[in-house]
PDB file of C-alpha atoms in Angstrom:
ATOM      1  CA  UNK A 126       0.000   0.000   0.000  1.00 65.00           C
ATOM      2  CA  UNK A 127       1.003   3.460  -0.629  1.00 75.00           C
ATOM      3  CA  UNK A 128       1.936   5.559   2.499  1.00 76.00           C
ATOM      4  CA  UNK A 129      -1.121   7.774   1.852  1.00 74.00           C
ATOM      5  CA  UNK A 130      -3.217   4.768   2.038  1.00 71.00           C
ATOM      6  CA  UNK A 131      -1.947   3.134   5.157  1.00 69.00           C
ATOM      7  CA  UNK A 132      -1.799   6.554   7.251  1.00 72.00           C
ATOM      8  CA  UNK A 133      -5.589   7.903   5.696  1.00 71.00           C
ATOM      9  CA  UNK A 134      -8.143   7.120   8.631  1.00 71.00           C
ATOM     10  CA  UNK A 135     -10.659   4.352   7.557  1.00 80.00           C
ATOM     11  CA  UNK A 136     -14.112   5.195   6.881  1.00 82.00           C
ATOM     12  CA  UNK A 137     -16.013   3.231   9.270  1.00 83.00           C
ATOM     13  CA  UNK A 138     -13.692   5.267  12.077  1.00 83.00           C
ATOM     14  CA  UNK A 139     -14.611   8.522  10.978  1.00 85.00           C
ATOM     15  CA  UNK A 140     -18.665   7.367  10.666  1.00 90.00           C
ATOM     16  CA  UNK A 141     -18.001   5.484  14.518  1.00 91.00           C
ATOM     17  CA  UNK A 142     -16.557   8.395  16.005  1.00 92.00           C
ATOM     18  CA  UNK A 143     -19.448  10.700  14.406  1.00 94.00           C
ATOM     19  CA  UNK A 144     -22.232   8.501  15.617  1.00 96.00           C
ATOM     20  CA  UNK A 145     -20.381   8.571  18.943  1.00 96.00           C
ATOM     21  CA  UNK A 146     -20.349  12.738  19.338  1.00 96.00           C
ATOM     22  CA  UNK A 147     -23.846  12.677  18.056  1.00 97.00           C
ATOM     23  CA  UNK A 148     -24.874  10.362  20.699  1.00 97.00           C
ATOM     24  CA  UNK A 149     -23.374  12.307  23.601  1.00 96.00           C
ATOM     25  CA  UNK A 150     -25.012  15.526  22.326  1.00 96.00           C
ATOM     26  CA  UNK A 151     -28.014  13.818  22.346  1.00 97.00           C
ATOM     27  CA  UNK A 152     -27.643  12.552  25.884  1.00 97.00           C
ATOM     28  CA  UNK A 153     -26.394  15.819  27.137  1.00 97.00           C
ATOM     29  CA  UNK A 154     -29.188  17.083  25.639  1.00 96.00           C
ATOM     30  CA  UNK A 155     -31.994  14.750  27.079  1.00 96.00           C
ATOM     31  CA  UNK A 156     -30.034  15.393  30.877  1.00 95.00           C
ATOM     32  CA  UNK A 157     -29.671  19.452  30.040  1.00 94.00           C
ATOM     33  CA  UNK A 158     -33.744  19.295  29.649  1.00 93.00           C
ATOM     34  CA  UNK A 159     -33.877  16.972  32.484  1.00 93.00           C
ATOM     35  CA  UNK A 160     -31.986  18.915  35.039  1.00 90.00           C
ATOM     36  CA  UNK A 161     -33.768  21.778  33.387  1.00 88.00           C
ATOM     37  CA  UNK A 162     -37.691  20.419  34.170  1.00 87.00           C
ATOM     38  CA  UNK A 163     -36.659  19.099  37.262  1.00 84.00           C
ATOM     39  CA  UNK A 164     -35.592  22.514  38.695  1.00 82.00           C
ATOM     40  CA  UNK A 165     -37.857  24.807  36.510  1.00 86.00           C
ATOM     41  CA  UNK A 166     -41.107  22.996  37.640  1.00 84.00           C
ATOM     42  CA  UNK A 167     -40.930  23.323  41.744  1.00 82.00           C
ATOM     43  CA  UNK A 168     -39.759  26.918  41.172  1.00 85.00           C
ATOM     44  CA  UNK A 169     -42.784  27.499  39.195  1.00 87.00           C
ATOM     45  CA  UNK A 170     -45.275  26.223  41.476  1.00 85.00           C
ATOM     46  CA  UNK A 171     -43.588  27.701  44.351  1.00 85.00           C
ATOM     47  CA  UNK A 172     -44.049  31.360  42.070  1.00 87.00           C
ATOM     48  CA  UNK A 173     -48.058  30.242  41.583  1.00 87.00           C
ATOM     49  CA  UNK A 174     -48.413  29.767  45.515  1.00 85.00           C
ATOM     50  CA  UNK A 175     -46.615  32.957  46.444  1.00 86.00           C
ATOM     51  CA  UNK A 176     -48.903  35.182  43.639  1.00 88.00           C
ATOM     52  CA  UNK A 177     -51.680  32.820  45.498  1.00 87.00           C
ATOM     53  CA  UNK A 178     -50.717  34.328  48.590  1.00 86.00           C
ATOM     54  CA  UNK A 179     -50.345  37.845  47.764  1.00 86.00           C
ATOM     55  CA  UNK A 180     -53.953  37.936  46.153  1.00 86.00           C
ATOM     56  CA  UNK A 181     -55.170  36.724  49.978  1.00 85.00           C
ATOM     57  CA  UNK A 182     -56.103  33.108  48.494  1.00 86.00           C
ATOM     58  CA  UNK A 183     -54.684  31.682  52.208  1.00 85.00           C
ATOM     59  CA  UNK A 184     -56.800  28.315  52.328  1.00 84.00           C
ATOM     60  CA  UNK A 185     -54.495  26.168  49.122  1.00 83.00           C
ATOM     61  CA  UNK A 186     -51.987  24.221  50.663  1.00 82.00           C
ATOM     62  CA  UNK A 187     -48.422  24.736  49.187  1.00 77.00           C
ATOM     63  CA  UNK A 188     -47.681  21.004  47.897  1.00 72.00           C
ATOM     64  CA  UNK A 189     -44.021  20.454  47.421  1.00 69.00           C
ATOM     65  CA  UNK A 190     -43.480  19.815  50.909  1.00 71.00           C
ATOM     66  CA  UNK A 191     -42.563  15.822  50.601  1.00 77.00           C
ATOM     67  CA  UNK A 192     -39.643  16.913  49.084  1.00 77.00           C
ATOM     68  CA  UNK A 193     -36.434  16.293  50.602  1.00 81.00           C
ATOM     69  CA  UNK A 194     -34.227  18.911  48.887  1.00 83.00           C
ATOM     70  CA  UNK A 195     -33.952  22.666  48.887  1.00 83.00           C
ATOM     71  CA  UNK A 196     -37.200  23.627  47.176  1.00 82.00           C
ATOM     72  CA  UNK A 197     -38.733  21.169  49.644  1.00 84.00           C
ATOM     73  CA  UNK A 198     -37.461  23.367  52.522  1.00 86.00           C
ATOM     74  CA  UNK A 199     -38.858  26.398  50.519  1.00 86.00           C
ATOM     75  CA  UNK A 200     -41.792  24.804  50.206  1.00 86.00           C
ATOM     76  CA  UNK A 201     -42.605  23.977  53.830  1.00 88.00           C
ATOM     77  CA  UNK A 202     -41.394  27.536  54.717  1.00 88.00           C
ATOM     78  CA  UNK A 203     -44.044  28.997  52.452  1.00 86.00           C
ATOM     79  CA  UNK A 204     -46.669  27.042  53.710  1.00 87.00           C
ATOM     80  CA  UNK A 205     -45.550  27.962  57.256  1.00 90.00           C
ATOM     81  CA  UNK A 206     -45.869  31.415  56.137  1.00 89.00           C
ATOM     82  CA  UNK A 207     -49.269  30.391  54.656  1.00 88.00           C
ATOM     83  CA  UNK A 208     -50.597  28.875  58.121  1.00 90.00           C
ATOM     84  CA  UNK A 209     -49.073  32.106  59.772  1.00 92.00           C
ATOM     85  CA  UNK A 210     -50.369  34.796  57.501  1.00 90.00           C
ATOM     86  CA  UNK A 211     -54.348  33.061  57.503  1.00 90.00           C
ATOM     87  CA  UNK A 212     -53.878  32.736  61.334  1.00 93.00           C
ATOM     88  CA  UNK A 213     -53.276  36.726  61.584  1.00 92.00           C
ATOM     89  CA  UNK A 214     -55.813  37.733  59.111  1.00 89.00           C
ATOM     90  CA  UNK A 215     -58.490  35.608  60.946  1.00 90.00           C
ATOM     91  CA  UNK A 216     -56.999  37.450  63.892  1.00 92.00           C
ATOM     92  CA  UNK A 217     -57.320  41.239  62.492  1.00 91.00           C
ATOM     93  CA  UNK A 218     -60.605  40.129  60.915  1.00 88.00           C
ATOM     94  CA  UNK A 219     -61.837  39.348  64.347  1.00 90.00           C
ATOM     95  CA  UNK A 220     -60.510  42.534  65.618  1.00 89.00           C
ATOM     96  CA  UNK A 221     -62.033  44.878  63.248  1.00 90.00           C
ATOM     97  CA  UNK A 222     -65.682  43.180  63.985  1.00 92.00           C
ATOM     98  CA  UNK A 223     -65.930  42.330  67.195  1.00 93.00           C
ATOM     99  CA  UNK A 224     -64.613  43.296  71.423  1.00 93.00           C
ATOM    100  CA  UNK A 225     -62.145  41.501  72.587  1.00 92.00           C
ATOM    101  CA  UNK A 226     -63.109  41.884  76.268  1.00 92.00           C
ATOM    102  CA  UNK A 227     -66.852  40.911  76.063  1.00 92.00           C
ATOM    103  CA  UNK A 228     -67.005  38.700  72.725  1.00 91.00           C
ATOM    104  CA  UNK A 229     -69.604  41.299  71.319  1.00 92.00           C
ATOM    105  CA  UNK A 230     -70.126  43.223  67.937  1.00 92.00           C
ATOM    106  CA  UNK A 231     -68.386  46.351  67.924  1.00 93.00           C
ATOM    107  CA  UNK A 232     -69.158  49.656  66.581  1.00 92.00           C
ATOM    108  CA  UNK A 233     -68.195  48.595  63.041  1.00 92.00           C
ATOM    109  CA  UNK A 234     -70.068  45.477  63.163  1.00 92.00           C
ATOM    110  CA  UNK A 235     -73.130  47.268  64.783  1.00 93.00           C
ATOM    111  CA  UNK A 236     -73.147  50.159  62.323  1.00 93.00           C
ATOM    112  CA  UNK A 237     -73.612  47.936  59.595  1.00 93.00           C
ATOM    113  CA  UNK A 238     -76.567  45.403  61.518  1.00 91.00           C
ATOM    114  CA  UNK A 239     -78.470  48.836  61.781  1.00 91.00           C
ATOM    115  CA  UNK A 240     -78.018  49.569  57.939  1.00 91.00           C
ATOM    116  CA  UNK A 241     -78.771  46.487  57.015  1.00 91.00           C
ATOM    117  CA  UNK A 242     -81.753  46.390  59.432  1.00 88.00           C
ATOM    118  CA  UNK A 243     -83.029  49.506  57.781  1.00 89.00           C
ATOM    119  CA  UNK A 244     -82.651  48.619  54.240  1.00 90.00           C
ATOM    120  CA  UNK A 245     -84.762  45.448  54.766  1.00 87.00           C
ATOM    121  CA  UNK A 246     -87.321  47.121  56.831  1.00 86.00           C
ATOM    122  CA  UNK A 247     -90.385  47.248  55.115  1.00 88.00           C
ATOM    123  CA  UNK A 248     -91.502  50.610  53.435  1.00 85.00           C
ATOM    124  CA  UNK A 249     -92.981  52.729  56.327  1.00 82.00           C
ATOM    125  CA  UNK A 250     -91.983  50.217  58.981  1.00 84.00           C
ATOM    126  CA  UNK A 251     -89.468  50.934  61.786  1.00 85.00           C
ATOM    127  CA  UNK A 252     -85.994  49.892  63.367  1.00 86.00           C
ATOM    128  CA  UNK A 253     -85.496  50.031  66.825  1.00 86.00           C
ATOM    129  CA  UNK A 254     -82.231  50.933  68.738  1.00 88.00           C
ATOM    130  CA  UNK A 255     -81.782  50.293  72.519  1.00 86.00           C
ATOM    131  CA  UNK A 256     -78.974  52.166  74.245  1.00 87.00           C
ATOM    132  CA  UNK A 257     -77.614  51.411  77.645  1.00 87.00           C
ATOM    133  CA  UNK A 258     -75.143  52.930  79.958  1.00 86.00           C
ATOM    134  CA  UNK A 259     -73.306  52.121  83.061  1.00 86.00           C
ATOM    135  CA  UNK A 260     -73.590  54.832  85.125  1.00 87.00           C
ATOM    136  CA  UNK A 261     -70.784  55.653  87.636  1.00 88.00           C
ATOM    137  CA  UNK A 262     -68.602  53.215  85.441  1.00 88.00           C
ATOM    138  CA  UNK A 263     -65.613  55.163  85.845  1.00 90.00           C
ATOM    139  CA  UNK A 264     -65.825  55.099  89.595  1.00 89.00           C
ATOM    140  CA  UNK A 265     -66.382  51.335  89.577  1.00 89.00           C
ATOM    141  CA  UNK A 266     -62.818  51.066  87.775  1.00 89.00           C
ATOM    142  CA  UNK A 267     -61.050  54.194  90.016  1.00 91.00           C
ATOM    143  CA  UNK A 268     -62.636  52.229  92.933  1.00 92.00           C
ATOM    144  CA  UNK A 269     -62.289  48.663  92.410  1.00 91.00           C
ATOM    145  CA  UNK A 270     -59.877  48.333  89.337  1.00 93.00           C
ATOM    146  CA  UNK A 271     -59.848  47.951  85.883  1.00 92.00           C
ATOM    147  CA  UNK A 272     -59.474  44.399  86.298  1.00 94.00           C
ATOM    148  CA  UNK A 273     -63.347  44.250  88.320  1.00 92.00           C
ATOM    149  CA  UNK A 274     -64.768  46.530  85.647  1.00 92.00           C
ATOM    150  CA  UNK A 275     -63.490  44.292  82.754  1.00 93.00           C
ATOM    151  CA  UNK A 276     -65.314  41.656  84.676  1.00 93.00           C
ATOM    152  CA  UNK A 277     -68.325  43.916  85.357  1.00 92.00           C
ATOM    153  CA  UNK A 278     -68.394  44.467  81.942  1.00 92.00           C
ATOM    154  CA  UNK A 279     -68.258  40.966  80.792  1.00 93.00           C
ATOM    155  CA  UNK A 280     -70.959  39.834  83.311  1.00 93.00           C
ATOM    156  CA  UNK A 281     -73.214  42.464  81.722  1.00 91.00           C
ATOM    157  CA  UNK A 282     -72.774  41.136  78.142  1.00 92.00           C
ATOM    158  CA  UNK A 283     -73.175  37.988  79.152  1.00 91.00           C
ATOM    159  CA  UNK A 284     -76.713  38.351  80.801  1.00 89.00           C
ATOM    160  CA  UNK A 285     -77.976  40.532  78.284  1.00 87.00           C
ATOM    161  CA  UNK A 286     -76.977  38.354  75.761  1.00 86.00           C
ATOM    162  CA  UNK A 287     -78.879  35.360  77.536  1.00 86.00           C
ATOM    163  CA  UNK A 288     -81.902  37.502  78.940  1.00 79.00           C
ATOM    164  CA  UNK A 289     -82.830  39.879  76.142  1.00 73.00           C
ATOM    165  CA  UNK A 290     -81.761  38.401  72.822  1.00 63.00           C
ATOM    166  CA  UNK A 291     -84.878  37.322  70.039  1.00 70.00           C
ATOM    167  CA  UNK A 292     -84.165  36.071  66.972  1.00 75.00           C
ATOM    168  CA  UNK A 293     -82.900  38.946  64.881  1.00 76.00           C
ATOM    169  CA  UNK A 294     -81.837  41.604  67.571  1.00 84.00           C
ATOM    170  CA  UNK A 295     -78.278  42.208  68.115  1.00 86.00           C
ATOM    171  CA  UNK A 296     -76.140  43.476  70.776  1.00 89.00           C
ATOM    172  CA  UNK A 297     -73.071  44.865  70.879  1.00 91.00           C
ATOM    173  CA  UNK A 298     -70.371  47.091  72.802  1.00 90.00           C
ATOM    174  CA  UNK A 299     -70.240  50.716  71.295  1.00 87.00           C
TER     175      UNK A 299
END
């Protein structure tokens, strides 16, 4: 054979070492996309339950949390965050509608009853509004303490609310 012959590189080598660069593309590829899903997809749910949070949507569960990783942390940090966030609005929400010392509607809550009472009264009919007030009250807490008015006060709400209360009336603590 002629030098140029022996030292040329034989066909089914070049076509071997082709198929073999085409085949590690191709598997880089498929583990590129892979690794790619695999991170992309948490993160993405983990974006849809923080926008779920920040639009007040507090009652989904997170998911994600079986995970054993770093987005599974994340995960069970959000829905920590979830459980905390629902417990303080349910909190506030309480607050803004109702006394904390005697358990009854407060001005907000009572202002609209009475709205609502008159819009559903019939045309020419009437609403009626009771008002009571401790007389002396101040001296009760000078005298005794604010801890034997708070309990003054509760013992009031509480027999009103047993004694006087029909079926649509309402008390509450102006």
């Amino acid at each position: 054979l002629s030098i140029d012959a022996a030292t040329r590189t034989p066909r089914e080598l070049q076509l071997l070492l082709l198929a073999i660069t085409l085949a590690g593309f191709a598997i880089f590829a498929v583990g590129s996309l892979y690794t790619t899903r695999r991170v992309t997809t948490p993160l993405r749910a983990l974006t849809a339950a923080a926008e779920r949070l920040g639009s007040g949507d507090y009652t989904t569960p997170m998911g994600g949390q079986q995970r054993h990783d770093e987005f599974g942390a994340l995960a069970q940090s959000f829905e920590t965050m979830r459980i905390n966030v629902a417990d303080k609005d349910r909190q506030i929400r309480r607050l803004a509608y109702w006394d904390p010392l005697t358990g009854l509607p407060n001005r907000v809550q009572f202002r609209e009853a009475v709205g609502a009472a008159i819009a559903a009264a019939p045309e020419g009919g009437s609403v009626a509004v009771l008002m009571l007030d401790l007389d002396r009250f101040k001296h009760v807490n000078d005298v005794l303490g604010y801890r034997f008015g708070d309990l003054l006060l509760q013992g009031v709400a509480q027999r009103l609310t047993q004694q006087v209360l029909r079926g649509g009336d309402l008390i509450a603590r102006l």
